[in-house]
Coordinates of C-alpha atoms in Angstrom, one line a residue:
Chain B
M1 CA 15.6 -27.9 1.3
I2 CA 13.7 -25.4 -0.7
A3 CA 14.3 -25.6 -4.5
E4 CA 15.6 -22.5 -6.2
N5 CA 13.5 -20.4 -8.5
Y6 CA 14.6 -18.8 -11.8
I7 CA 14.0 -15.7 -13.8
T8 CA 13.3 -17.1 -17.3
N9 CA 12.5 -13.9 -19.1
T10 CA 12.5 -10.1 -18.4
C11 CA 11.0 -7.1 -20.0
S12 CA 11.7 -3.4 -19.2
I13 CA 10.0 -0.4 -20.7
F14 CA 11.7 2.8 -19.7
N15 CA 13.1 6.0 -21.3
D16 CA 11.4 5.5 -24.7
T17 CA 12.9 2.0 -25.0
V18 CA 11.7 -1.6 -24.7
H19 CA 14.2 -4.2 -23.5
K20 CA 13.5 -7.9 -23.8
N21 CA 16.0 -9.9 -21.8
D22 CA 19.3 -8.3 -22.6
L23 CA 18.2 -7.0 -26.0
N24 CA 17.0 -3.6 -27.0
A25 CA 13.7 -4.6 -28.7
F26 CA 12.2 -1.3 -29.7
E27 CA 12.9 2.4 -29.4
N28 CA 10.8 5.5 -30.2
K29 CA 12.5 8.6 -28.9
G30 CA 10.6 11.8 -28.2
A31 CA 7.0 10.6 -28.3
D32 CA 4.7 11.4 -25.4
L33 CA 3.8 8.4 -23.3
S34 CA 0.4 7.6 -25.0
A35 CA 2.0 7.8 -28.4
F36 CA 5.0 5.8 -27.3
L37 CA 2.8 3.0 -25.9
L38 CA 0.7 2.9 -29.1
S39 CA 3.8 2.8 -31.3
A40 CA 5.2 -0.2 -29.2
Y41 CA 1.8 -1.9 -29.5
Q42 CA 1.9 -1.5 -33.3
H43 CA 5.6 -2.4 -33.6
F44 CA 5.0 -5.8 -32.0
Q45 CA 1.9 -6.3 -34.1
F46 CA -0.3 -7.0 -31.2
H47 CA -4.1 -7.4 -31.9
Y48 CA -6.1 -6.9 -28.8
P49 CA -8.9 -4.3 -29.1
K50 CA -9.2 -4.0 -25.3
F51 CA -5.8 -2.3 -25.3
Y52 CA -7.3 0.9 -26.7
K53 CA -9.7 1.4 -23.7
M54 CA -7.0 0.9 -21.0
D55 CA -5.5 3.7 -19.0
N56 CA -1.7 4.2 -19.4
L57 CA -0.8 2.1 -16.3
S58 CA -2.7 -0.9 -17.7
K59 CA -1.3 -0.3 -21.2
L60 CA 2.2 -0.2 -19.9
G61 CA 1.8 -3.3 -17.7
W62 CA -0.1 -5.2 -20.4
L63 CA 2.5 -4.4 -23.1
A64 CA 5.4 -5.4 -20.8
S65 CA 3.6 -8.7 -20.0
E66 CA 2.9 -9.4 -23.7
I67 CA 6.6 -8.8 -24.6
L68 CA 7.7 -10.8 -21.5
L69 CA 5.7 -13.9 -22.5
K70 CA 5.7 -13.7 -26.3
D71 CA 8.7 -15.8 -27.4
D72 CA 9.1 -19.0 -25.5
F73 CA 6.5 -19.1 -22.7
S74 CA 3.7 -21.5 -23.1
K75 CA 0.9 -21.0 -20.5
Y76 CA -0.4 -24.5 -21.4
N77 CA 2.5 -25.9 -19.4
Y78 CA 0.5 -24.8 -16.3
Q79 CA -3.0 -24.8 -15.0
P80 CA -4.6 -21.3 -14.9
E81 CA -4.5 -21.3 -11.1
E82 CA -0.8 -22.1 -11.1
I83 CA 0.2 -18.7 -12.6
G84 CA 0.2 -15.5 -10.6
V85 CA 1.0 -11.8 -10.8
V86 CA 2.7 -9.8 -8.0
L87 CA 3.3 -6.1 -8.8
A88 CA 4.3 -2.9 -7.1
N89 CA 4.6 0.8 -7.8
S90 CA 4.9 4.1 -6.0
N91 CA 2.1 6.1 -7.6
S92 CA -0.8 3.6 -7.4
S93 CA -3.4 4.7 -10.0
L94 CA -2.8 8.4 -9.5
D95 CA -2.2 9.0 -13.2
N96 CA -5.7 7.9 -14.0
D97 CA -7.1 9.3 -10.7
L98 CA -6.2 12.8 -11.9
K99 CA -8.0 12.1 -15.2
Y100 CA -11.1 10.8 -13.4
S101 CA -11.0 13.8 -11.0
D102 CA -11.2 16.1 -14.1
T103 CA -14.4 14.4 -15.3
L104 CA -16.1 15.2 -12.0
K105 CA -16.7 18.8 -13.2
D106 CA -18.7 17.2 -16.1
I107 CA -20.2 13.7 -16.1
P108 CA -18.2 11.1 -14.2
S109 CA -17.3 8.2 -16.4
P110 CA -17.5 4.6 -15.2
S111 CA -15.0 3.5 -17.9
V112 CA -12.5 6.0 -16.4
F113 CA -13.4 5.2 -12.8
V114 CA -12.7 1.5 -13.1
Y115 CA -9.1 2.3 -13.7
T116 CA -8.7 4.2 -10.5
L117 CA -7.3 1.1 -8.8
P118 CA -3.7 -0.1 -9.3
N119 CA -4.7 -3.8 -9.4
I120 CA -6.7 -3.3 -12.6
V121 CA -3.5 -3.8 -14.6
I122 CA -3.2 -7.3 -12.9
G123 CA -6.8 -8.0 -13.9
E124 CA -6.0 -7.0 -17.5
I125 CA -3.0 -9.3 -17.6
C126 CA -5.1 -12.2 -16.1
I127 CA -8.0 -11.7 -18.5
R128 CA -5.6 -11.7 -21.5
N129 CA -3.9 -14.9 -20.5
N130 CA -6.5 -16.6 -18.4
F131 CA -4.3 -16.5 -15.3
K132 CA -6.3 -17.3 -12.3
G133 CA -3.8 -17.7 -9.5
E134 CA -2.6 -15.6 -6.6
H135 CA -1.9 -12.0 -7.2
A136 CA -1.2 -8.8 -5.2
F137 CA -0.5 -5.1 -5.7
F138 CA 1.8 -3.4 -3.3
I139 CA 2.6 0.3 -3.0
Q140 CA 6.3 1.0 -2.3
E141 CA 8.2 4.3 -2.1
S142 CA 10.8 2.8 -4.5
F143 CA 11.3 -0.7 -6.0
N144 CA 11.8 -3.1 -3.0
A145 CA 13.2 -6.2 -4.8
G146 CA 13.8 -8.1 -1.5
F147 CA 10.1 -7.8 -0.5
I148 CA 8.8 -8.9 -3.9
A149 CA 11.3 -11.8 -4.1
Q150 CA 10.2 -12.9 -0.6
Q151 CA 6.5 -12.8 -1.6
V152 CA 7.0 -14.7 -4.8
N153 CA 9.3 -17.3 -3.3
Y154 CA 6.6 -18.0 -0.6
L155 CA 4.1 -18.6 -3.4
L156 CA 6.4 -20.8 -5.4
D157 CA 8.1 -22.7 -2.5
N158 CA 4.7 -23.6 -1.0
N159 CA 3.4 -24.8 -4.4
I160 CA 0.7 -22.1 -4.3
L161 CA 2.0 -21.1 -7.8
Q162 CA 4.3 -22.8 -10.3
A163 CA 5.0 -19.6 -12.3
C164 CA 4.7 -15.9 -11.5
I165 CA 5.0 -12.6 -13.3
C166 CA 6.4 -10.0 -10.8
G167 CA 7.9 -6.6 -10.8
W168 CA 7.2 -2.9 -11.1
V169 CA 4.8 -0.9 -13.2
D170 CA 4.5 2.8 -12.5
V171 CA 3.0 5.7 -14.4
L172 CA 2.5 9.3 -13.4
E173 CA 1.9 11.7 -16.3
Q174 CA 5.0 11.4 -18.5
H175 CA 7.1 9.6 -15.9
Y176 CA 6.9 5.8 -16.3
K177 CA 8.8 2.6 -15.8
A178 CA 8.0 -1.1 -16.1
T179 CA 10.3 -4.0 -15.3
L180 CA 8.7 -7.4 -15.2
F181 CA 10.2 -10.8 -14.4
L182 CA 8.9 -14.2 -15.3
V183 CA 9.8 -16.5 -12.5
E184 CA 9.6 -20.3 -12.9
K185 CA 10.9 -23.3 -11.1
K186 CA 12.9 -24.7 -14.1
K187 CA 16.3 -23.7 -15.1
E188 CA 17.0 -23.0 -18.7
E189 CA 20.1 -22.0 -20.5
K190 CA 19.4 -18.2 -20.2
S191 CA 17.8 -18.4 -16.8
L192 CA 19.1 -16.3 -13.9
L193 CA 18.7 -17.2 -10.3
F194 CA 15.6 -15.4 -8.9
S195 CA 17.2 -13.2 -6.3
A196 CA 16.8 -9.6 -5.1
E197 CA 20.3 -8.8 -6.4
N198 CA 19.5 -10.0 -9.9
M199 CA 16.1 -8.2 -9.9
E200 CA 17.8 -5.0 -8.8
R201 CA 20.6 -5.3 -11.3
I202 CA 18.0 -5.7 -14.2
F203 CA 15.7 -3.0 -12.8
N204 CA 18.6 -0.5 -12.5
K205 CA 20.0 -1.3 -15.9
A206 CA 16.7 -0.2 -17.6
Chain T
M1 CA 7.4 -27.0 5.5
S2 CA 6.1 -26.8 9.0
V3 CA 3.5 -24.2 9.5
K4 CA 3.8 -21.9 12.5
D5 CA 0.7 -21.0 14.4
V6 CA -0.2 -17.3 13.9
F7 CA -2.2 -15.9 16.9
I8 CA -4.5 -13.0 17.0
V9 CA -3.2 -10.8 19.8
I10 CA -5.7 -7.9 19.9
D11 CA -7.9 -5.9 17.5
N12 CA -9.7 -2.6 17.1
I13 CA -12.5 -1.2 15.0
L14 CA -12.9 2.6 14.6
S15 CA -16.2 3.3 12.8
P16 CA -19.1 5.7 13.0
L17 CA -20.5 3.1 15.4
G18 CA -17.7 3.3 17.9
K19 CA -14.0 3.7 18.7
T20 CA -13.4 0.3 20.2
T21 CA -14.2 -3.3 19.1
A22 CA -16.4 -3.7 22.2
E23 CA -18.4 -0.5 21.3
N24 CA -18.8 -1.7 17.8
F25 CA -19.9 -5.3 18.7
G26 CA -22.3 -3.8 21.3
Q27 CA -24.0 -1.7 18.6
L28 CA -24.3 -4.6 16.2
K29 CA -25.8 -6.8 19.0
N30 CA -28.4 -4.1 19.4
N31 CA -28.9 -4.0 15.6
I32 CA -27.8 -0.4 15.3
S33 CA -26.6 0.6 11.8
G34 CA -24.2 3.4 11.0
V35 CA -25.8 3.8 7.5
K36 CA -27.9 7.0 7.2
L37 CA -29.2 9.3 4.5
H38 CA -26.6 12.0 3.9
N39 CA -27.3 15.3 2.2
D40 CA -23.9 16.8 1.7
E41 CA -23.1 18.8 -1.5
S42 CA -19.3 18.3 -0.9
L43 CA -19.9 14.5 -1.4
S44 CA -22.8 14.3 -3.8
S45 CA -25.3 16.5 -5.5
T46 CA -28.1 14.1 -4.6
P47 CA -28.8 12.5 -1.1
F48 CA -27.2 9.1 -0.6
Y49 CA -27.0 6.4 2.1
A50 CA -23.6 5.8 3.7
S51 CA -22.0 5.2 7.1
L52 CA -19.8 8.3 7.6
F53 CA -18.0 10.0 10.6
D54 CA -19.4 13.3 11.7
K55 CA -17.5 16.1 10.0
D56 CA -16.4 17.6 13.3
E57 CA -15.4 14.2 14.9
I58 CA -11.9 14.4 16.4
L59 CA -10.1 11.3 15.5
I60 CA -6.8 12.0 17.2
A61 CA -5.5 15.0 19.3
D62 CA -3.0 17.3 17.6
G63 CA -3.6 15.6 14.3
S64 CA -3.2 18.6 12.0
E65 CA -0.1 17.2 10.3
F66 CA -2.0 14.1 9.3
T67 CA -4.7 13.6 6.7
K68 CA -8.0 12.1 7.7
F69 CA -6.9 8.7 6.3
E70 CA -3.7 8.8 8.4
Q71 CA -5.7 9.9 11.5
L72 CA -8.0 6.9 11.1
L73 CA -4.9 4.6 10.9
I74 CA -3.2 6.2 13.9
A75 CA -6.4 6.3 16.0
S76 CA -7.2 2.6 15.3
I77 CA -3.6 1.4 15.9
S78 CA -3.3 3.4 19.1
V79 CA -6.4 1.8 20.7
A80 CA -5.3 -1.6 19.6
L81 CA -1.8 -1.2 21.1
Q82 CA -3.1 0.2 24.4
N83 CA -3.2 -3.1 26.2
T84 CA -0.6 -5.2 24.4
A85 CA 2.9 -6.3 25.3
I86 CA 3.9 -6.2 21.6
D87 CA 7.1 -4.2 21.2
I88 CA 6.5 -1.9 18.2
K89 CA 10.1 -0.9 18.1
D90 CA 11.4 -4.4 17.8
K91 CA 13.0 -5.5 14.5
K92 CA 10.7 -8.5 14.6
T93 CA 7.5 -6.3 14.2
I94 CA 6.1 -5.2 10.9
L95 CA 3.4 -2.7 10.0
I96 CA 1.0 -3.6 7.2
I97 CA -1.4 -1.0 5.8
S98 CA -4.3 -1.6 3.5
S99 CA -6.4 0.9 1.6
T100 CA -8.1 1.3 -1.8
K101 CA -7.9 5.1 -2.2
G102 CA -5.9 6.4 0.8
N103 CA -5.6 10.2 0.6
I104 CA -7.4 10.7 -2.7
S105 CA -9.8 13.2 -1.2
L106 CA -6.9 15.7 -1.3
L107 CA -7.5 16.1 -5.0
E108 CA -10.8 17.8 -4.1
T109 CA -9.3 20.4 -1.7
E110 CA -5.8 21.1 -2.9
A111 CA -4.3 22.3 -6.2
N112 CA -2.4 19.7 -8.1
S113 CA 1.4 19.9 -7.9
P114 CA 4.3 17.4 -7.5
A115 CA 4.2 18.1 -3.8
L116 CA 0.6 17.1 -3.6
E117 CA 1.2 14.0 -5.7
N118 CA 3.8 12.9 -3.2
R119 CA 1.5 13.8 -0.3
I120 CA -1.2 11.6 -1.7
A121 CA 1.0 8.6 -2.2
M122 CA 0.2 5.7 0.2
S123 CA 3.9 5.1 0.8
T124 CA 4.0 8.7 2.3
S125 CA 1.2 7.9 4.7
A126 CA 2.7 4.5 5.6
K127 CA 6.0 6.2 6.4
L128 CA 4.3 8.9 8.5
V129 CA 2.3 6.4 10.5
A130 CA 5.3 4.0 11.0
G131 CA 7.3 7.0 12.2
H132 CA 4.6 8.2 14.5
F133 CA 4.7 4.8 16.4
G134 CA 8.4 4.1 15.9
F135 CA 8.2 1.0 13.8
Q136 CA 11.7 0.0 12.7
N137 CA 11.0 -1.8 9.5
Q138 CA 9.7 -0.3 6.2
P139 CA 5.9 -0.8 6.3
V140 CA 4.1 -2.9 3.7
T141 CA 1.3 -1.2 1.9
I142 CA -1.4 -3.2 0.0
S143 CA -3.8 -1.6 -2.5
N144 CA -5.8 -4.4 -4.2
A145 CA -9.3 -3.0 -4.5
C146 CA -12.0 -4.4 -2.2
I147 CA -9.9 -7.5 -1.1
S148 CA -7.1 -5.2 0.3
G149 CA -8.1 -5.9 4.0
V150 CA -8.3 -9.6 3.7
M151 CA -5.1 -9.6 1.6
A152 CA -3.4 -7.7 4.4
L153 CA -4.4 -10.4 6.9
L154 CA -3.1 -13.1 4.6
T155 CA 0.1 -11.2 3.9
G156 CA 0.7 -10.8 7.6
M157 CA 0.1 -14.5 8.3
R158 CA 2.5 -15.5 5.6
L159 CA 5.2 -13.0 6.7
L160 CA 5.0 -14.5 10.2
R161 CA 5.0 -18.1 9.0
T162 CA 8.3 -17.5 7.3
G163 CA 9.8 -16.6 10.6
E164 CA 11.2 -13.3 9.4
Y165 CA 8.9 -11.4 11.7
E166 CA 7.3 -12.4 15.0
N167 CA 4.6 -9.7 15.1
A168 CA 2.5 -7.9 12.5
V169 CA 0.3 -4.8 13.1
I170 CA -2.2 -4.8 10.3
C171 CA -4.4 -1.7 9.8
G172 CA -6.8 -0.9 7.0
A173 CA -8.7 2.4 6.4
D174 CA -10.6 4.3 3.8
V175 CA -12.2 7.7 3.7
I176 CA -15.3 8.4 1.6
S177 CA -14.9 11.4 -0.8
K178 CA -16.7 12.8 -3.8
F179 CA -14.2 11.0 -6.0
I180 CA -15.4 7.6 -4.6
V181 CA -19.2 8.4 -4.3
S182 CA -19.4 9.8 -7.9
G183 CA -17.6 6.7 -9.2
F184 CA -20.0 4.2 -7.6
Q185 CA -22.9 6.4 -8.7
S186 CA -21.5 6.4 -12.3
F187 CA -21.7 2.6 -12.1
Q188 CA -25.2 2.9 -10.7
A189 CA -24.0 0.7 -7.9
L190 CA -25.3 2.6 -4.9
S191 CA -28.6 1.5 -3.2
N192 CA -31.2 4.2 -2.6
D193 CA -31.9 2.7 0.8
I194 CA -29.9 0.7 3.4
C195 CA -28.5 -2.1 1.4
K196 CA -30.0 -5.6 1.4
P197 CA -27.4 -8.3 1.0
F198 CA -28.5 -11.5 -0.7
D199 CA -32.1 -10.2 -0.7
K200 CA -34.5 -10.4 -3.6
A201 CA -35.0 -6.6 -3.5
R202 CA -31.3 -5.7 -3.3
T203 CA -30.4 -2.8 -5.7
G204 CA -26.8 -2.0 -4.7
L205 CA -24.3 -1.1 -2.0
N206 CA -23.8 1.6 0.6
L207 CA -20.4 3.2 1.1
G208 CA -18.8 3.5 4.5
E209 CA -15.8 5.0 6.4
G210 CA -13.8 3.2 9.0
A211 CA -10.6 1.6 10.1
A212 CA -9.7 -1.6 11.8
T213 CA -6.5 -3.1 13.3
V214 CA -5.5 -6.7 13.9
V215 CA -2.2 -7.6 15.7
L216 CA -0.8 -11.0 14.9
S217 CA 2.0 -12.9 16.6
T218 CA 3.7 -16.2 16.5
N219 CA 5.0 -15.8 20.1
K220 CA 4.0 -18.8 22.2
R221 CA 2.8 -16.7 25.0
F222 CA -0.3 -16.1 22.9
E223 CA -1.0 -19.8 22.6
G224 CA -4.7 -20.4 23.3
N225 CA -5.7 -17.2 21.4
I226 CA -7.7 -17.4 18.2
K227 CA -5.6 -18.1 15.2
I228 CA -5.5 -17.1 11.5
K229 CA -5.2 -20.6 10.0
G230 CA -5.1 -20.2 6.3
G231 CA -6.0 -18.2 3.2
A232 CA -5.8 -17.8 -0.5
V233 CA -6.3 -15.3 -3.4
S234 CA -7.6 -16.0 -6.9
N235 CA -8.4 -14.0 -10.0
D236 CA -11.5 -14.4 -12.2
A237 CA -9.7 -13.6 -15.5
N238 CA -13.1 -12.5 -16.8
H239 CA -13.9 -8.8 -16.5
I240 CA -12.3 -5.8 -14.8
S241 CA -15.5 -4.5 -13.3
G242 CA -17.9 -7.5 -13.3
P243 CA -17.5 -10.6 -11.2
S244 CA -17.1 -14.2 -12.6
R245 CA -20.3 -15.6 -14.1
T246 CA -19.8 -18.9 -12.3
G247 CA -18.1 -18.1 -8.9
E248 CA -15.6 -20.9 -9.6
E249 CA -12.6 -18.7 -8.9
L250 CA -13.8 -17.5 -5.5
A251 CA -14.7 -21.1 -4.8
Y252 CA -11.2 -22.1 -5.7
A253 CA -9.8 -19.5 -3.2
I254 CA -12.2 -20.7 -0.5
K255 CA -11.1 -24.3 -1.0
K256 CA -7.4 -23.4 -1.0
A257 CA -7.9 -21.4 2.2
M258 CA -9.6 -24.3 3.9
K259 CA -6.8 -26.7 2.7
D260 CA -4.2 -24.2 3.9
A261 CA -6.0 -24.3 7.3
D262 CA -6.1 -28.1 7.3
L263 CA -9.9 -27.9 7.6
G264 CA -12.8 -29.3 5.6
S265 CA -16.1 -27.6 4.8
N266 CA -17.6 -29.4 7.8
N267 CA -15.2 -27.5 10.0
I268 CA -16.5 -24.1 8.9
D269 CA -19.2 -22.9 11.4
F270 CA -20.1 -19.6 9.8
I271 CA -19.2 -17.3 6.9
S272 CA -18.5 -13.6 7.0
A273 CA -19.4 -12.9 3.4
H274 CA -18.4 -9.9 1.3
G275 CA -22.2 -9.5 0.5
T276 CA -22.1 -6.0 -0.9
A277 CA -25.8 -6.2 -2.0
T278 CA -25.0 -5.5 -5.7
I279 CA -27.0 -7.9 -7.9
Y280 CA -23.8 -9.5 -9.4
N281 CA -21.6 -9.8 -6.4
D282 CA -24.1 -11.6 -4.2
E283 CA -25.1 -13.9 -7.0
M284 CA -21.5 -14.8 -7.7
E285 CA -20.6 -15.2 -4.1
A286 CA -23.6 -17.5 -3.4
N287 CA -22.5 -19.6 -6.4
A288 CA -19.0 -19.9 -5.0
I289 CA -20.2 -20.8 -1.5
G290 CA -22.3 -23.6 -3.0
L291 CA -19.4 -24.8 -5.2
A292 CA -17.2 -24.9 -2.0
G293 CA -19.8 -27.1 -0.3
L294 CA -20.8 -24.4 2.3
Q295 CA -24.4 -23.7 1.2
D296 CA -25.8 -24.8 4.6
V297 CA -23.3 -22.9 6.7
P298 CA -24.8 -19.8 8.5
L299 CA -23.6 -16.6 6.7
N300 CA -23.8 -12.9 7.4
S301 CA -23.0 -9.7 5.6
L302 CA -22.2 -6.7 7.8
K303 CA -22.6 -4.1 4.9
G304 CA -26.0 -3.0 6.3
Y305 CA -24.2 -1.8 9.5
Y306 CA -21.0 -0.4 8.1
G307 CA -21.6 0.1 4.4
H308 CA -18.7 -1.0 2.2
T309 CA -15.6 0.3 3.9
L310 CA -13.4 -0.7 0.9
G311 CA -9.8 -1.4 2.1
A312 CA -11.0 -1.6 5.7
A313 CA -14.0 -3.9 5.1
G314 CA -12.1 -7.2 5.3
L315 CA -10.5 -6.2 8.6
I316 CA -13.6 -4.7 10.2
E317 CA -15.7 -7.8 9.3
S318 CA -13.0 -10.2 10.4
V319 CA -12.7 -8.4 13.8
I320 CA -16.5 -8.6 14.4
S321 CA -16.4 -12.3 13.4
I322 CA -13.5 -13.0 15.8
H323 CA -15.7 -11.6 18.6
S324 CA -18.6 -13.7 17.3
L325 CA -16.3 -16.7 18.0
K326 CA -15.5 -15.4 21.5
E327 CA -19.0 -14.5 22.5
S328 CA -20.8 -17.3 20.6
L329 CA -23.1 -14.8 18.9
L330 CA -23.5 -14.6 15.2
I331 CA -24.4 -11.0 14.1
A332 CA -27.4 -10.5 11.9
T333 CA -27.6 -9.4 8.2
P334 CA -29.6 -6.2 8.3
G335 CA -31.7 -5.7 5.2
F336 CA -32.1 -9.4 4.5
E337 CA -35.6 -10.7 4.2
H338 CA -36.2 -13.0 1.2
L339 CA -33.4 -15.0 -0.4
G340 CA -32.6 -13.5 -3.8
V341 CA -29.7 -15.5 -5.2
T342 CA -29.9 -18.5 -7.6
S343 CA -27.7 -20.8 -5.5
P344 CA -29.2 -21.0 -2.0
V345 CA -27.2 -19.8 1.0
N346 CA -28.0 -19.8 4.7
V347 CA -28.3 -16.1 5.5
C348 CA -28.4 -15.3 9.2
A349 CA -31.2 -12.7 9.4
S350 CA -31.2 -12.0 13.2
L351 CA -28.7 -12.2 16.1
T352 CA -28.1 -16.0 16.7
H353 CA -26.4 -17.9 19.4
I354 CA -23.8 -20.1 17.8
N355 CA -21.1 -22.5 19.1
A356 CA -18.4 -21.8 16.5
G357 CA -14.9 -23.0 16.2
N358 CA -13.9 -21.6 12.8
F359 CA -15.2 -19.0 10.3
L360 CA -14.5 -18.2 6.7
K361 CA -14.1 -14.6 5.6
T362 CA -14.5 -13.8 1.9
A363 CA -14.0 -10.7 -0.3
S364 CA -14.1 -9.9 -4.0
G365 CA -13.5 -6.8 -6.0
F366 CA -12.8 -4.9 -9.2
G367 CA -10.0 -6.4 -11.3
G368 CA -11.6 -9.8 -10.8
C369 CA -9.9 -10.4 -7.4
N370 CA -11.1 -12.8 -4.8
A371 CA -9.7 -13.6 -1.3
A372 CA -10.6 -16.0 1.5
V373 CA -9.2 -16.6 5.0
V374 CA -10.0 -19.0 7.7
I375 CA -9.8 -17.9 11.3
G376 CA -10.6 -20.1 14.3
K377 CA -9.9 -21.4 17.8

């Protein structure tokens, strides 16, 4: 029989608010997205100079992953290859594609071009944490929790991974939403069963 | 967990070299490349080498409601499905699409609006293509830089292994636009000649357009067909636009893919490399192949025939390699003359007869991603 997997932490960033697990962790109403992301970065006292050069999709995903992992997750419990990242969104990297497209009239910038791929946010999270395991970026019309759960369960149940960050990170201009789940094989007091129903409930609450 | 065999039912390549796999394989056997010098202001203010469809090429009849990207997908899938008994409308059949940039060229011809943003979305294309053929399930769309095509094969294999689906129709495509050409130019990644994978004189890559389809099934009636036996993905965790310094992470994916296939390095008869002909990719890839114990295994890169077809590359190159297994002919690596990587690899420079049972397909891309699959008899 296949062992069950558990959601050990969650983080949602949506509607000017950061939620860590069930708690409202930060709020900054009325700022535009770039200012909001910077204010969250400052609020949590992160120090990571690479943050400033990221596009908004990577900033949003990177922030959500930092907040997701910051309290009680120790990556040293796992080998780098045992931790993976499986993400999805509906707008791919279009937010930054529009910005890159604008530079075509002038001089195209390699530092903007590199963010014209949705999986760069996965690369940023992997670089930050030295995660070297399986990863994938899927494009979905809307959050398909069942599909993500199936992909992540395959990776965990076949011992390809021992822990996985998964969820949704989407940005298009001022519209944005991130909901990340940390999925592990161990059950802790606050753990939730890793299921499409629980993912959807948390995603929709945000 | 018992692993189900996943058979390759049929395939197609749609490229500037031909509209069927047979046409494409024939051109490669005759050492004909699709890469040419293009002087097209709508793509680049300076001439550049690429493998592109003719502008007036008709991909599908009555295709006006579809973008060029969608027409490539539809045309390739249509040819692949012509002679199969796979039931597209069965609930056990899933469509998987891979692309890096999909409809992004629309940004160059249309004014931006919410309607355009929705039209560009890959999920819109996936839905239109699924609807055109009558697929019943919501399609899966993968956009993971240059490993998208290999990842699509791997995702299909895994979805079929779980038993949730019996058949997967996997199609990858990319269209070359000014957006893409200018980006690679800004990285100074384009070669000013036909690219030279693994060669001393290599200076960069060529871009290419194309699509490819692979149909997978676990149905026992395909027993005896070539199988997709295993695969894996890894991340360098090093740099978003430069590959690993050591190649250890790609080597890890290769080793995991061989283990998943229950095969050792002595069972791999040739390698279809990513081989983009950039200085850093080929150096890293050669290191990885050495670390995986495959330095003596014959290897080719098809980028000199097709250019780098981005989200289609892994599929196009896998299909050619599947036909190499069938015809016992390893395709050459055009542009290769003198080995120019630190860790030696066995580059196949000319068409070679080979008695092969299994091959390894590798891919790497921006974001530090690496993928490997093993396909064999």
